Amino acid sequence: MLDLNINNETSRLRAVVLGSAINNGPTPLIQDAYDPKSLEHILAGTYPLESAMVLEMEAFNQVFKKYGVTVFRPQLIENYNQIFVRDIGFVIGDIFIKSNILPDRERELDAIQYIIDQIDPKKVVRPPEKAHIEGGDVMLWNDYVFIGTYKGSDYSEYITARTNAEGVQYIKDLFPDKIVKEFDLVKSKIEARDNALHLDCCFQPVGKTKGIIYKRGFREEADYMFLVHLFGKENLFHITRKEMYNMNCNVFSIDTNIVVSEKKFKRLNTWLRENGFVVEKIPYAELAKQEGLLRCSTLPLLRE
């Protein structure tokens, strides 16, 4: 039986699902792009090559090996993107929640079913069909569950809006002892620099008291201020529009003092080191072209 325990983003990691870029399929057609950043690179002819992404993901895998983390990988689906496992499921406490994802991506969930089969069936749940929620929008911070959403009346028109009010309510009902706080995020179908696809595109805690944040990713200043008051402005690293576009918020913590980061994030990596973090720098810039990065390609199962 596989034990689950996730209550924050930064405690010592023991088991994780890492996505896969093997047999990733051809460059998508323009009409099949899920997000504006992928579309931008499809149009420019700079969409990432499978060979480059496989190397980047293997670099991440080697960091997990270095720290003795048990790593699961999805079963292979030919010609299919299986990189961003964060979207398809997530753990809160000892409960595994299957996401209601875009229908085209249901097969990704099938590819990790062999892992889910190792979990106590009573600990595996799935929201009702109307409740949309993806793991990139769900962030645990001890007593808090932060959830990114989009409250615009045009929600249904946005392929970049992945978590709705029903999804937020489902988590509130499932975890009455948690403080569930939703954040209304800025969305764009056409400009990746103004699209917070998930909450982890514009905010993420690191360590025990710090966080990385992009102020303009929040539609309501009050949501941004909530985090400023909770963490303290001096503990938050504010990133720029370009840094948000390059996914600077989307790093990944192996422990309260160990952060895996993209090697080109010079300003962020300097700040992390100055604040006492061990920074494991790896290449992940090709993967970032699909509007996802390190957190997006992981699904943590067990932290201490």
PDB file of C-alpha atoms in Angstrom:
ATOM      1  CA  MET A   1       0.000   0.000   0.000  1.00  0.00           C
ATOM      2  CA  LEU A   2       1.304   3.453  -0.924  1.00  0.00           C
ATOM      3  CA  ASP A   3       1.273   5.980   1.917  1.00  0.00           C
ATOM      4  CA  LEU A   4       0.207   9.530   1.117  1.00  0.00           C
ATOM      5  CA  ASN A   5       0.980  12.677   3.091  1.00  0.00           C
ATOM      6  CA  ILE A   6       1.080  16.178   1.647  1.00  0.00           C
ATOM      7  CA  ASN A   7       0.320  19.196   3.833  1.00  0.00           C
ATOM      8  CA  ASN A   8       2.605  21.850   2.362  1.00  0.00           C
ATOM      9  CA  GLU A   9       4.868  22.575  -0.596  1.00  0.00           C
ATOM     10  CA  THR A  10       8.251  22.354   1.091  1.00  0.00           C
ATOM     11  CA  SER A  11       8.617  19.527   3.643  1.00  0.00           C
ATOM     12  CA  ARG A  12      11.110  16.734   2.899  1.00  0.00           C
ATOM     13  CA  LEU A  13       9.916  14.870  -0.200  1.00  0.00           C
ATOM     14  CA  ARG A  14       9.892  11.074  -0.118  1.00  0.00           C
ATOM     15  CA  ALA A  15       7.763  10.008  -3.131  1.00  0.00           C
ATOM     16  CA  VAL A  16       6.712  11.793  -6.322  1.00  0.00           C
ATOM     17  CA  VAL A  17       5.315  11.162  -9.791  1.00  0.00           C
ATOM     18  CA  LEU A  18       7.499  12.791 -12.458  1.00  0.00           C
ATOM     19  CA  GLY A  19       6.011  13.261 -15.915  1.00  0.00           C
ATOM     20  CA  SER A  20       7.592  11.939 -19.088  1.00  0.00           C
ATOM     21  CA  ALA A  21       8.566  13.538 -22.400  1.00  0.00           C
ATOM     22  CA  ILE A  22       9.320  10.220 -24.141  1.00  0.00           C
ATOM     23  CA  ASN A  23       7.285   9.617 -27.309  1.00  0.00           C
ATOM     24  CA  ASN A  24       5.758  13.061 -26.853  1.00  0.00           C
ATOM     25  CA  GLY A  25       4.273  13.234 -30.333  1.00  0.00           C
ATOM     26  CA  PRO A  26       4.699  15.800 -33.092  1.00  0.00           C
ATOM     27  CA  THR A  27       4.459  19.568 -32.662  1.00  0.00           C
ATOM     28  CA  PRO A  28       0.744  20.290 -32.096  1.00  0.00           C
ATOM     29  CA  LEU A  29      -1.376  21.971 -34.740  1.00  0.00           C
ATOM     30  CA  ILE A  30      -2.261  25.616 -34.091  1.00  0.00           C
ATOM     31  CA  GLN A  31      -5.867  24.744 -33.249  1.00  0.00           C
ATOM     32  CA  ASP A  32      -4.732  22.112 -30.726  1.00  0.00           C
ATOM     33  CA  ALA A  33      -2.673  24.429 -28.502  1.00  0.00           C
ATOM     34  CA  TYR A  34      -3.870  24.367 -24.871  1.00  0.00           C
ATOM     35  CA  ASP A  35      -2.321  27.701 -23.903  1.00  0.00           C
ATOM     36  CA  PRO A  36      -1.018  30.940 -25.490  1.00  0.00           C
ATOM     37  CA  LYS A  37       2.659  30.196 -24.815  1.00  0.00           C
ATOM     38  CA  SER A  38       2.596  26.884 -26.673  1.00  0.00           C
ATOM     39  CA  LEU A  39       0.730  28.642 -29.491  1.00  0.00           C
ATOM     40  CA  GLU A  40       3.401  31.347 -29.640  1.00  0.00           C
ATOM     41  CA  HIS A  41       6.151  28.743 -30.114  1.00  0.00           C
ATOM     42  CA  ILE A  42       4.151  26.680 -32.603  1.00  0.00           C
ATOM     43  CA  LEU A  43       3.708  29.805 -34.743  1.00  0.00           C
ATOM     44  CA  ALA A  44       7.384  30.794 -34.382  1.00  0.00           C
ATOM     45  CA  GLY A  45       8.714  27.341 -35.218  1.00  0.00           C
ATOM     46  CA  THR A  46      10.439  27.166 -31.831  1.00  0.00           C
ATOM     47  CA  TYR A  47       8.240  24.529 -30.173  1.00  0.00           C
ATOM     48  CA  PRO A  48      10.495  22.276 -28.049  1.00  0.00           C
ATOM     49  CA  LEU A  49      11.937  19.077 -29.483  1.00  0.00           C
ATOM     50  CA  GLU A  50      11.243  15.815 -27.694  1.00  0.00           C
ATOM     51  CA  SER A  51      14.974  15.022 -27.437  1.00  0.00           C
ATOM     52  CA  ALA A  52      15.658  18.277 -25.569  1.00  0.00           C
ATOM     53  CA  MET A  53      12.728  17.793 -23.185  1.00  0.00           C
ATOM     54  CA  VAL A  54      13.710  14.192 -22.395  1.00  0.00           C
ATOM     55  CA  LEU A  55      17.185  15.416 -21.390  1.00  0.00           C
ATOM     56  CA  GLU A  56      15.713  18.157 -19.186  1.00  0.00           C
ATOM     57  CA  MET A  57      13.374  15.757 -17.401  1.00  0.00           C
ATOM     58  CA  GLU A  58      16.211  13.296 -16.855  1.00  0.00           C
ATOM     59  CA  ALA A  59      18.235  16.069 -15.199  1.00  0.00           C
ATOM     60  CA  PHE A  60      15.295  16.553 -12.792  1.00  0.00           C
ATOM     61  CA  ASN A  61      15.114  12.792 -12.209  1.00  0.00           C
ATOM     62  CA  GLN A  62      18.810  12.750 -11.283  1.00  0.00           C
ATOM     63  CA  VAL A  63      18.225  15.409  -8.610  1.00  0.00           C
ATOM     64  CA  PHE A  64      15.493  13.222  -7.084  1.00  0.00           C
ATOM     65  CA  LYS A  65      17.893  10.264  -7.116  1.00  0.00           C
ATOM     66  CA  LYS A  66      20.544  12.362  -5.392  1.00  0.00           C
ATOM     67  CA  TYR A  67      18.170  12.997  -2.484  1.00  0.00           C
ATOM     68  CA  GLY A  68      16.796   9.449  -2.282  1.00  0.00           C
ATOM     69  CA  VAL A  69      13.277  10.323  -3.458  1.00  0.00           C
ATOM     70  CA  THR A  70      11.131   7.446  -4.791  1.00  0.00           C
ATOM     71  CA  VAL A  71      10.128   8.413  -8.339  1.00  0.00           C
ATOM     72  CA  PHE A  72       7.169   6.992 -10.267  1.00  0.00           C
ATOM     73  CA  ARG A  73       6.704   7.655 -14.003  1.00  0.00           C
ATOM     74  CA  PRO A  74       3.535   7.446 -16.106  1.00  0.00           C
ATOM     75  CA  GLN A  75       3.054   4.412 -18.324  1.00  0.00           C
ATOM     76  CA  LEU A  76       3.944   5.286 -21.893  1.00  0.00           C
ATOM     77  CA  ILE A  77       1.246   6.417 -24.304  1.00  0.00           C
ATOM     78  CA  GLU A  78       2.590   6.684 -27.842  1.00  0.00           C
ATOM     79  CA  ASN A  79       2.645  10.129 -29.464  1.00  0.00           C
ATOM     80  CA  TYR A  80       1.133  11.825 -26.431  1.00  0.00           C
ATOM     81  CA  ASN A  81       2.163  14.648 -24.090  1.00  0.00           C
ATOM     82  CA  GLN A  82       2.585  13.229 -20.567  1.00  0.00           C
ATOM     83  CA  ILE A  83       4.820  15.905 -19.086  1.00  0.00           C
ATOM     84  CA  PHE A  84       2.501  17.879 -16.826  1.00  0.00           C
ATOM     85  CA  VAL A  85       1.288  15.348 -14.258  1.00  0.00           C
ATOM     86  CA  ARG A  86       0.502  18.133 -11.783  1.00  0.00           C
ATOM     87  CA  ASP A  87      -2.690  18.840 -13.741  1.00  0.00           C
ATOM     88  CA  ILE A  88      -4.175  15.364 -13.548  1.00  0.00           C
ATOM     89  CA  GLY A  89      -4.239  14.758  -9.805  1.00  0.00           C
ATOM     90  CA  PHE A  90      -3.067  16.007  -6.422  1.00  0.00           C
ATOM     91  CA  VAL A  91      -2.808  14.956  -2.793  1.00  0.00           C
ATOM     92  CA  ILE A  92      -4.211  16.822   0.212  1.00  0.00           C
ATOM     93  CA  GLY A  93      -3.340  15.185   3.522  1.00  0.00           C
ATOM     94  CA  ASP A  94      -3.697  11.466   2.763  1.00  0.00           C
ATOM     95  CA  ILE A  95      -6.376  11.838   0.053  1.00  0.00           C
ATOM     96  CA  PHE A  96      -5.628  11.481  -3.678  1.00  0.00           C
ATOM     97  CA  ILE A  97      -7.931  13.679  -5.767  1.00  0.00           C
ATOM     98  CA  LYS A  98      -8.294  12.881  -9.462  1.00  0.00           C
ATOM     99  CA  SER A  99      -8.676  16.078 -11.457  1.00  0.00           C
ATOM    100  CA  ASN A 100     -11.485  16.801 -13.851  1.00  0.00           C
ATOM    101  CA  ILE A 101      -9.163  17.820 -16.645  1.00  0.00           C
ATOM    102  CA  LEU A 102      -9.714  18.868 -20.239  1.00  0.00           C
ATOM    103  CA  PRO A 103     -11.445  15.840 -21.833  1.00  0.00           C
ATOM    104  CA  ASP A 104      -8.642  15.429 -24.393  1.00  0.00           C
ATOM    105  CA  ARG A 105      -6.244  14.655 -21.532  1.00  0.00           C
ATOM    106  CA  GLU A 106      -8.163  11.858 -19.784  1.00  0.00           C
ATOM    107  CA  ARG A 107      -5.674   9.256 -21.040  1.00  0.00           C
ATOM    108  CA  GLU A 108      -2.952  10.882 -18.925  1.00  0.00           C
ATOM    109  CA  LEU A 109      -4.865   9.827 -15.831  1.00  0.00           C
ATOM    110  CA  ASP A 110      -5.106   6.253 -17.138  1.00  0.00           C
ATOM    111  CA  ALA A 111      -1.307   6.197 -17.445  1.00  0.00           C
ATOM    112  CA  ILE A 112      -0.843   6.672 -13.678  1.00  0.00           C
ATOM    113  CA  GLN A 113      -3.658   4.297 -12.707  1.00  0.00           C
ATOM    114  CA  TYR A 114      -1.068   1.650 -11.722  1.00  0.00           C
ATOM    115  CA  ILE A 115       0.128   4.101  -9.024  1.00  0.00           C
ATOM    116  CA  ILE A 116      -3.400   4.958  -7.895  1.00  0.00           C
ATOM    117  CA  ASP A 117      -4.090   1.197  -7.601  1.00  0.00           C
ATOM    118  CA  GLN A 118      -1.433   1.070  -4.842  1.00  0.00           C
ATOM    119  CA  ILE A 119      -3.398   3.588  -2.730  1.00  0.00           C
ATOM    120  CA  ASP A 120      -6.159   2.604  -0.308  1.00  0.00           C
ATOM    121  CA  PRO A 121      -9.332   2.943  -2.495  1.00  0.00           C
ATOM    122  CA  LYS A 122     -11.080   4.780   0.351  1.00  0.00           C
ATOM    123  CA  LYS A 123      -8.434   7.496  -0.008  1.00  0.00           C
ATOM    124  CA  VAL A 124      -9.031   8.129  -3.743  1.00  0.00           C
ATOM    125  CA  VAL A 125     -11.779  10.556  -4.788  1.00  0.00           C
ATOM    126  CA  ARG A 126     -12.945  12.380  -7.890  1.00  0.00           C
ATOM    127  CA  PRO A 127     -15.017  15.583  -7.946  1.00  0.00           C
ATOM    128  CA  PRO A 128     -18.396  15.628  -9.701  1.00  0.00           C
ATOM    129  CA  GLU A 129     -18.262  16.458 -13.392  1.00  0.00           C
ATOM    130  CA  LYS A 130     -19.202  20.135 -12.982  1.00  0.00           C
ATOM    131  CA  ALA A 131     -16.391  20.735 -10.498  1.00  0.00           C
ATOM    132  CA  HIS A 132     -13.294  21.667 -12.520  1.00  0.00           C
ATOM    133  CA  ILE A 133      -9.992  21.675 -10.669  1.00  0.00           C
ATOM    134  CA  GLU A 134      -6.358  21.054 -11.636  1.00  0.00           C
ATOM    135  CA  GLY A 135      -3.368  20.429  -9.392  1.00  0.00           C
ATOM    136  CA  GLY A 136      -1.490  23.505 -10.598  1.00  0.00           C
ATOM    137  CA  ASP A 137      -4.195  25.616  -8.966  1.00  0.00           C
ATOM    138  CA  VAL A 138      -3.996  23.802  -5.613  1.00  0.00           C
ATOM    139  CA  MET A 139      -1.274  24.808  -3.173  1.00  0.00           C
ATOM    140  CA  LEU A 140      -1.024  23.553   0.403  1.00  0.00           C
ATOM    141  CA  TRP A 141       0.327  25.666   3.209  1.00  0.00           C
ATOM    142  CA  ASN A 142      -0.211  23.736   6.456  1.00  0.00           C
ATOM    143  CA  ASP A 143      -3.663  24.859   7.690  1.00  0.00           C
ATOM    144  CA  TYR A 144      -4.362  26.584   4.356  1.00  0.00           C
ATOM    145  CA  VAL A 145      -5.349  25.310   0.947  1.00  0.00           C
ATOM    146  CA  PHE A 146      -4.735  28.044  -1.642  1.00  0.00           C
ATOM    147  CA  ILE A 147      -6.709  27.583  -4.862  1.00  0.00           C
ATOM    148  CA  GLY A 148      -6.349  29.549  -8.076  1.00  0.00           C
ATOM    149  CA  THR A 149      -9.578  30.124 -10.016  1.00  0.00           C
ATOM    150  CA  TYR A 150     -11.183  32.449 -12.528  1.00  0.00           C
ATOM    151  CA  LYS A 151     -14.394  34.245 -11.547  1.00  0.00           C
ATOM    152  CA  GLY A 152     -15.133  35.990 -14.837  1.00  0.00           C
ATOM    153  CA  SER A 153     -18.593  35.407 -16.323  1.00  0.00           C
ATOM    154  CA  ASP A 154     -16.824  34.258 -19.501  1.00  0.00           C
ATOM    155  CA  TYR A 155     -15.132  31.318 -17.706  1.00  0.00           C
ATOM    156  CA  SER A 156     -16.439  28.768 -20.221  1.00  0.00           C
ATOM    157  CA  GLU A 157     -14.773  30.627 -23.111  1.00  0.00           C
ATOM    158  CA  TYR A 158     -11.293  30.295 -21.632  1.00  0.00           C
ATOM    159  CA  ILE A 159      -9.319  27.106 -22.233  1.00  0.00           C
ATOM    160  CA  THR A 160      -6.805  28.705 -19.839  1.00  0.00           C
ATOM    161  CA  ALA A 161      -9.372  28.791 -16.992  1.00  0.00           C
ATOM    162  CA  ARG A 162      -8.977  25.397 -15.359  1.00  0.00           C
ATOM    163  CA  THR A 163     -10.558  25.641 -11.902  1.00  0.00           C
ATOM    164  CA  ASN A 164     -14.095  26.899 -11.299  1.00  0.00           C
ATOM    165  CA  ALA A 165     -16.191  27.880  -8.267  1.00  0.00           C
ATOM    166  CA  GLU A 166     -17.646  24.372  -8.017  1.00  0.00           C
ATOM    167  CA  GLY A 167     -14.108  22.981  -7.830  1.00  0.00           C
ATOM    168  CA  VAL A 168     -13.250  25.325  -4.978  1.00  0.00           C
ATOM    169  CA  GLN A 169     -16.452  24.392  -3.137  1.00  0.00           C
ATOM    170  CA  TYR A 170     -15.712  20.693  -3.547  1.00  0.00           C
ATOM    171  CA  ILE A 171     -12.387  21.114  -1.721  1.00  0.00           C
ATOM    172  CA  LYS A 172     -14.051  23.206   0.998  1.00  0.00           C
ATOM    173  CA  ASP A 173     -16.590  20.435   1.574  1.00  0.00           C
ATOM    174  CA  LEU A 174     -13.986  17.670   1.481  1.00  0.00           C
ATOM    175  CA  PHE A 175     -11.628  19.369   3.950  1.00  0.00           C
ATOM    176  CA  PRO A 176     -13.751  21.292   6.479  1.00  0.00           C
ATOM    177  CA  ASP A 177     -10.775  21.583   8.849  1.00  0.00           C
ATOM    178  CA  LYS A 178      -8.649  23.432   6.287  1.00  0.00           C
ATOM    179  CA  ILE A 179      -8.792  27.165   5.562  1.00  0.00           C
ATOM    180  CA  VAL A 180      -9.558  27.201   1.840  1.00  0.00           C
ATOM    181  CA  LYS A 181      -8.673  30.514   0.201  1.00  0.00           C
ATOM    182  CA  GLU A 182      -9.313  31.078  -3.505  1.00  0.00           C
ATOM    183  CA  PHE A 183      -7.442  33.559  -5.700  1.00  0.00           C
ATOM    184  CA  ASP A 184      -8.969  35.096  -8.815  1.00  0.00           C
ATOM    185  CA  LEU A 185      -6.286  34.891 -11.530  1.00  0.00           C
ATOM    186  CA  VAL A 186      -5.633  36.943 -14.657  1.00  0.00           C
ATOM    187  CA  LYS A 187      -6.283  34.918 -17.839  1.00  0.00           C
ATOM    188  CA  SER A 188      -5.488  35.478 -21.487  1.00  0.00           C
ATOM    189  CA  LYS A 189      -6.099  33.252 -24.487  1.00  0.00           C
ATOM    190  CA  ILE A 190      -3.652  35.145 -26.682  1.00  0.00           C
ATOM    191  CA  GLU A 191      -0.879  36.729 -24.575  1.00  0.00           C
ATOM    192  CA  ALA A 192       1.172  34.355 -22.419  1.00  0.00           C
ATOM    193  CA  ARG A 193       2.777  37.294 -20.592  1.00  0.00           C
ATOM    194  CA  ASP A 194      -0.654  38.138 -19.170  1.00  0.00           C
ATOM    195  CA  ASN A 195      -1.892  34.618 -18.494  1.00  0.00           C
ATOM    196  CA  ALA A 196      -1.627  32.994 -15.082  1.00  0.00           C
ATOM    197  CA  LEU A 197      -2.567  29.514 -16.284  1.00  0.00           C
ATOM    198  CA  HIS A 198      -2.515  28.165 -12.723  1.00  0.00           C
ATOM    199  CA  LEU A 199      -1.850  29.611  -9.269  1.00  0.00           C
ATOM    200  CA  ASP A 200       1.698  28.204  -9.404  1.00  0.00           C
ATOM    201  CA  CYS A 201       2.408  30.528 -12.346  1.00  0.00           C
ATOM    202  CA  CYS A 202       2.183  33.581 -10.079  1.00  0.00           C
ATOM    203  CA  PHE A 203       2.846  32.340  -6.538  1.00  0.00           C
ATOM    204  CA  GLN A 204       4.697  29.601  -4.675  1.00  0.00           C
ATOM    205  CA  PRO A 205       5.975  29.227  -1.109  1.00  0.00           C
ATOM    206  CA  VAL A 206       9.589  28.217  -0.466  1.00  0.00           C
ATOM    207  CA  GLY A 207      11.128  27.213   2.834  1.00  0.00           C
ATOM    208  CA  LYS A 208       9.074  27.757   5.979  1.00  0.00           C
ATOM    209  CA  THR A 209       8.327  31.476   5.696  1.00  0.00           C
ATOM    210  CA  LYS A 210       9.116  32.715   2.178  1.00  0.00           C
ATOM    211  CA  GLY A 211       7.506  32.817  -1.235  1.00  0.00           C
ATOM    212  CA  ILE A 212       7.844  33.877  -4.881  1.00  0.00           C
ATOM    213  CA  ILE A 213       5.058  36.096  -6.210  1.00  0.00           C
ATOM    214  CA  TYR A 214       3.895  37.989  -9.303  1.00  0.00           C
ATOM    215  CA  LYS A 215       1.551  40.781  -8.250  1.00  0.00           C
ATOM    216  CA  ARG A 216      -0.117  41.298 -11.628  1.00  0.00           C
ATOM    217  CA  GLY A 217      -1.158  37.660 -11.828  1.00  0.00           C
ATOM    218  CA  PHE A 218      -4.038  38.403  -9.439  1.00  0.00           C
ATOM    219  CA  ARG A 219      -7.226  40.052 -10.711  1.00  0.00           C
ATOM    220  CA  GLU A 220      -7.968  41.456  -7.244  1.00  0.00           C
ATOM    221  CA  GLU A 221      -5.362  43.404  -5.282  1.00  0.00           C
ATOM    222  CA  ALA A 222      -6.965  42.059  -2.099  1.00  0.00           C
ATOM    223  CA  ASP A 223      -5.888  38.521  -3.051  1.00  0.00           C
ATOM    224  CA  TYR A 224      -2.303  39.646  -3.528  1.00  0.00           C
ATOM    225  CA  MET A 225      -2.437  41.589  -0.238  1.00  0.00           C
ATOM    226  CA  PHE A 226      -3.728  38.504   1.593  1.00  0.00           C
ATOM    227  CA  LEU A 227      -0.445  36.744   0.763  1.00  0.00           C
ATOM    228  CA  VAL A 228       1.626  39.834   1.602  1.00  0.00           C
ATOM    229  CA  HIS A 229       0.017  39.953   5.060  1.00  0.00           C
ATOM    230  CA  LEU A 230       0.340  36.194   5.590  1.00  0.00           C
ATOM    231  CA  PHE A 231       3.999  35.893   4.574  1.00  0.00           C
ATOM    232  CA  GLY A 232       5.263  39.456   5.142  1.00  0.00           C
ATOM    233  CA  LYS A 233       6.402  41.605   2.228  1.00  0.00           C
ATOM    234  CA  GLU A 234      10.054  41.222   3.223  1.00  0.00           C
ATOM    235  CA  ASN A 235       9.706  37.425   2.800  1.00  0.00           C
ATOM    236  CA  LEU A 236       8.321  37.581  -0.732  1.00  0.00           C
ATOM    237  CA  PHE A 237      10.454  37.670  -3.874  1.00  0.00           C
ATOM    238  CA  HIS A 238       8.570  39.775  -6.443  1.00  0.00           C
ATOM    239  CA  ILE A 239       9.134  38.698 -10.022  1.00  0.00           C
ATOM    240  CA  THR A 240       8.695  40.749 -13.210  1.00  0.00           C
ATOM    241  CA  ARG A 241       6.294  40.183 -16.118  1.00  0.00           C
ATOM    242  CA  LYS A 242       9.116  38.608 -18.134  1.00  0.00           C
ATOM    243  CA  GLU A 243      10.134  36.394 -15.219  1.00  0.00           C
ATOM    244  CA  MET A 244       6.527  35.261 -14.831  1.00  0.00           C
ATOM    245  CA  TYR A 245       6.468  34.435 -18.558  1.00  0.00           C
ATOM    246  CA  ASN A 246       9.642  32.379 -18.076  1.00  0.00           C
ATOM    247  CA  MET A 247       7.937  30.558 -15.164  1.00  0.00           C
ATOM    248  CA  ASN A 248      10.092  31.815 -12.251  1.00  0.00           C
ATOM    249  CA  CYS A 249       7.323  30.941  -9.746  1.00  0.00           C
ATOM    250  CA  ASN A 250       7.288  27.344 -10.906  1.00  0.00           C
ATOM    251  CA  VAL A 251      10.290  25.953  -9.043  1.00  0.00           C
ATOM    252  CA  PHE A 252      10.064  22.817  -6.861  1.00  0.00           C
ATOM    253  CA  SER A 253      11.047  22.171  -3.239  1.00  0.00           C
ATOM    254  CA  ILE A 254      12.594  18.876  -2.152  1.00  0.00           C
ATOM    255  CA  ASP A 255      12.978  20.142   1.424  1.00  0.00           C
ATOM    256  CA  THR A 256      12.557  23.343   3.399  1.00  0.00           C
ATOM    257  CA  ASN A 257      16.106  24.321   2.376  1.00  0.00           C
ATOM    258  CA  ILE A 258      16.435  22.621  -1.058  1.00  0.00           C
ATOM    259  CA  VAL A 259      14.897  24.145  -4.186  1.00  0.00           C
ATOM    260  CA  VAL A 260      15.181  22.824  -7.738  1.00  0.00           C
ATOM    261  CA  SER A 261      15.290  25.785 -10.143  1.00  0.00           C
ATOM    262  CA  GLU A 262      15.933  26.567 -13.799  1.00  0.00           C
ATOM    263  CA  LYS A 263      19.596  27.443 -14.247  1.00  0.00           C
ATOM    264  CA  LYS A 264      18.828  30.678 -16.130  1.00  0.00           C
ATOM    265  CA  PHE A 265      16.768  32.183 -13.282  1.00  0.00           C
ATOM    266  CA  LYS A 266      19.762  34.231 -12.170  1.00  0.00           C
ATOM    267  CA  ARG A 267      17.989  36.866 -10.063  1.00  0.00           C
ATOM    268  CA  LEU A 268      15.774  34.319  -8.306  1.00  0.00           C
ATOM    269  CA  ASN A 269      18.577  31.808  -7.740  1.00  0.00           C
ATOM    270  CA  THR A 270      20.764  34.517  -6.209  1.00  0.00           C
ATOM    271  CA  TRP A 271      17.939  35.500  -3.838  1.00  0.00           C
ATOM    272  CA  LEU A 272      17.385  31.875  -2.860  1.00  0.00           C
ATOM    273  CA  ARG A 273      21.065  31.335  -2.095  1.00  0.00           C
ATOM    274  CA  GLU A 274      21.259  34.589  -0.144  1.00  0.00           C
ATOM    275  CA  ASN A 275      18.360  33.320   1.965  1.00  0.00           C
ATOM    276  CA  GLY A 276      20.123  30.077   2.835  1.00  0.00           C
ATOM    277  CA  PHE A 277      18.648  27.709   0.256  1.00  0.00           C
ATOM    278  CA  VAL A 278      20.576  24.991  -1.565  1.00  0.00           C
ATOM    279  CA  VAL A 279      19.675  25.633  -5.224  1.00  0.00           C
ATOM    280  CA  GLU A 280      19.768  22.610  -7.524  1.00  0.00           C
ATOM    281  CA  LYS A 281      20.021  24.277 -10.932  1.00  0.00           C
ATOM    282  CA  ILE A 282      18.967  22.290 -13.984  1.00  0.00           C
ATOM    283  CA  PRO A 283      18.098  23.113 -17.625  1.00  0.00           C
ATOM    284  CA  TYR A 284      14.309  23.291 -18.110  1.00  0.00           C
ATOM    285  CA  ALA A 285      13.888  26.200 -20.540  1.00  0.00           C
ATOM    286  CA  GLU A 286      12.638  24.072 -23.438  1.00  0.00           C
ATOM    287  CA  LEU A 287       9.850  22.639 -21.311  1.00  0.00           C
ATOM    288  CA  ALA A 288       8.910  26.171 -20.250  1.00  0.00           C
ATOM    289  CA  LYS A 289       7.783  26.865 -23.816  1.00  0.00           C
ATOM    290  CA  GLN A 290       4.634  24.854 -23.034  1.00  0.00           C
ATOM    291  CA  GLU A 291       3.709  27.211 -20.163  1.00  0.00           C
ATOM    292  CA  GLY A 292       4.773  24.762 -17.489  1.00  0.00           C
ATOM    293  CA  LEU A 293       7.913  24.109 -15.496  1.00  0.00           C
ATOM    294  CA  LEU A 294       9.243  22.138 -12.533  1.00  0.00           C
ATOM    295  CA  ARG A 295       6.198  22.127 -10.253  1.00  0.00           C
ATOM    296  CA  CYS A 296       3.919  21.405 -13.221  1.00  0.00           C
ATOM    297  CA  SER A 297       5.796  18.243 -14.133  1.00  0.00           C
ATOM    298  CA  THR A 298       5.579  16.703 -10.624  1.00  0.00           C
ATOM    299  CA  LEU A 299       2.832  15.162  -8.521  1.00  0.00           C
ATOM    300  CA  PRO A 300       4.099  14.797  -4.930  1.00  0.00           C
ATOM    301  CA  LEU A 301       2.699  11.819  -3.010  1.00  0.00           C
ATOM    302  CA  LEU A 302       4.595  11.768   0.260  1.00  0.00           C
ATOM    303  CA  ARG A 303       6.353  14.447   2.305  1.00  0.00           C
ATOM    304  CA  GLU A 304       7.546  14.061   5.881  1.00  0.00           C
TER     305      GLU A 304
END
